[in-house]
Coordinates of C-alpha atoms in Angstrom, one line a residue:
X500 CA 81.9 98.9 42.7
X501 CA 79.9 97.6 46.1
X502 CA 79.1 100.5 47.8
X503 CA 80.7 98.9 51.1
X504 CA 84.6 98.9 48.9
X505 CA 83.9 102.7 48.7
X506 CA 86.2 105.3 50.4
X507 CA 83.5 107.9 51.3
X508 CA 84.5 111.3 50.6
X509 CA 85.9 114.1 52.9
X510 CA 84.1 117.0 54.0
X511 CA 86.1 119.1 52.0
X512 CA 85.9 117.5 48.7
X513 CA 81.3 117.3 49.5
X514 CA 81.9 121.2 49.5
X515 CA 83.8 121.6 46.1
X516 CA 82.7 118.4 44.7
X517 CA 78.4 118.2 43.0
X518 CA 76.7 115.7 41.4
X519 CA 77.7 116.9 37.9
X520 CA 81.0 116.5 38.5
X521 CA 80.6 113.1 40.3
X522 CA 79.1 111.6 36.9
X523 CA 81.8 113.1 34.8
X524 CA 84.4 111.2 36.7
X525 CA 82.0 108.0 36.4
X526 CA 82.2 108.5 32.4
X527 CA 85.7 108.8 32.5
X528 CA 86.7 105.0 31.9
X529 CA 84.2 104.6 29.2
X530 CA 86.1 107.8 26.8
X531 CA 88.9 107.9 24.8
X532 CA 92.2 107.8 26.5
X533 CA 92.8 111.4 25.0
X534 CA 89.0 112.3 26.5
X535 CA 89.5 110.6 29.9
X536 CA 92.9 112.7 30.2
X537 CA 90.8 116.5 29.3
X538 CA 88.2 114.8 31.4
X539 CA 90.3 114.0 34.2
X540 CA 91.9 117.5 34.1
X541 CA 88.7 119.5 33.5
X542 CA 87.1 117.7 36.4
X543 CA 90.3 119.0 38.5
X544 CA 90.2 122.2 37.2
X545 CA 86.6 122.5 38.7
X546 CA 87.4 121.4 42.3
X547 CA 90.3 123.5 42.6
X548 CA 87.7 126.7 41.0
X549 CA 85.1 125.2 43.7
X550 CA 87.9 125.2 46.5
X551 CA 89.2 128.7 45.4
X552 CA 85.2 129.8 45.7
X553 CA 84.8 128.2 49.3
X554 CA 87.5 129.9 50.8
X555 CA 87.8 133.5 49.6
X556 CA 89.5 135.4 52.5
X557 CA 93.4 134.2 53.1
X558 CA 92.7 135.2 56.8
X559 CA 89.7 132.8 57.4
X560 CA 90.2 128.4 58.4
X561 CA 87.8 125.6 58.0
X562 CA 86.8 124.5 61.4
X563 CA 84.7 121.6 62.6
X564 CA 81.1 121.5 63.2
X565 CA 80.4 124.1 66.3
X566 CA 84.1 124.3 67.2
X567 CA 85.5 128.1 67.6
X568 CA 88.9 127.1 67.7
X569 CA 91.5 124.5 66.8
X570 CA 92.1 123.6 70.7
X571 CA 89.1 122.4 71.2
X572 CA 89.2 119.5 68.6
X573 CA 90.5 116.2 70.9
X574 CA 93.0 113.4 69.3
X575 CA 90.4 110.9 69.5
X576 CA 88.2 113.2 67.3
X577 CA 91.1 113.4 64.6
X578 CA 91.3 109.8 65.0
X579 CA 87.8 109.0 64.2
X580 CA 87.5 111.4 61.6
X581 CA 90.6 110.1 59.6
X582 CA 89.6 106.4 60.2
X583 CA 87.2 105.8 57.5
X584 CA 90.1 107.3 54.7
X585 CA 92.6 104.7 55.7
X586 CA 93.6 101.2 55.0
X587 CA 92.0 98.3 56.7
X588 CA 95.3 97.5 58.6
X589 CA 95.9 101.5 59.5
X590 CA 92.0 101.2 60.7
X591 CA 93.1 98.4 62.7
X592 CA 96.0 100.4 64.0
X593 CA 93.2 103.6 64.7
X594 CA 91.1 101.4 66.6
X595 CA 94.2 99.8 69.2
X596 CA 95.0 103.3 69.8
X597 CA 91.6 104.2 70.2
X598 CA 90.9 101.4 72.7
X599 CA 94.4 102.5 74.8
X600 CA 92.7 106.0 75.2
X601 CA 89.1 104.6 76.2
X602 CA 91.4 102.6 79.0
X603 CA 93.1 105.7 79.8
X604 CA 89.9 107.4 80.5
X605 CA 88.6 104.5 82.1
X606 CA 91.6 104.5 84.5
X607 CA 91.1 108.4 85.4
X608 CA 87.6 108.0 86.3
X609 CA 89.1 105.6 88.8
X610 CA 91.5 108.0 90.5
X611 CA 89.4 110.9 90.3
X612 CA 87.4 110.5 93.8
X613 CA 84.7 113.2 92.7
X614 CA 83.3 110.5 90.2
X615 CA 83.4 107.6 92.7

């Protein structure tokens, strides 16, 4: 696979996920269909233990980089974060309503008379 067709992975599944388990999913194809099925559910098995690991405490979330709360993450950040996980015509999508709020902005700056 070109590396460019690649979906690239989440944050979340680079913290539960290692290169041991990355090269057991590669050998999957090349197994028996009864190996690539204890294979495919051994490989789960592991994230899930990984995930279950990561998080320990019910009471604690997974925040962003530097962020101390949820409020403070903006849509355009959610946008650009999902953006790379989606289709090319949902990316397409992404980026019109991206360009919508860059106008918005743009048309703020413009009516805010402190930035004039």
């Amino acid at each position: 696979m070109n590396q460019q067709d690649s979906t690239p992975m989440t944050g979340l599944d680079q913290m539960v996920s290692d290169d041991q388990l990355q090269i057991l999913k590669a050998i999957i194809p090349y197994v028996s269909p009864h190996g690539q099925r204890f294979l495919s559910i051994y490989s789960k098995v592991r994230e899930l233990h990984n995930t279950m690991n990561l998080m320990p405490n019910q009471g604690e979330e997974m925040r962003i980089c530097g962020s101390d709360s949820a409020s403070s993450m903006q849509p355009l950040d959610i946008l650009n974060e999902i953006r790379p996980f989606c289709s090319k015509s949902a990316q397409q999508n992404i980026d019109q309503v991206i360009q919508i709020f860059a106008m918005l902005q743009m048309a703020e700056l413009f009516q805010d008379p402190d930035h004039l």
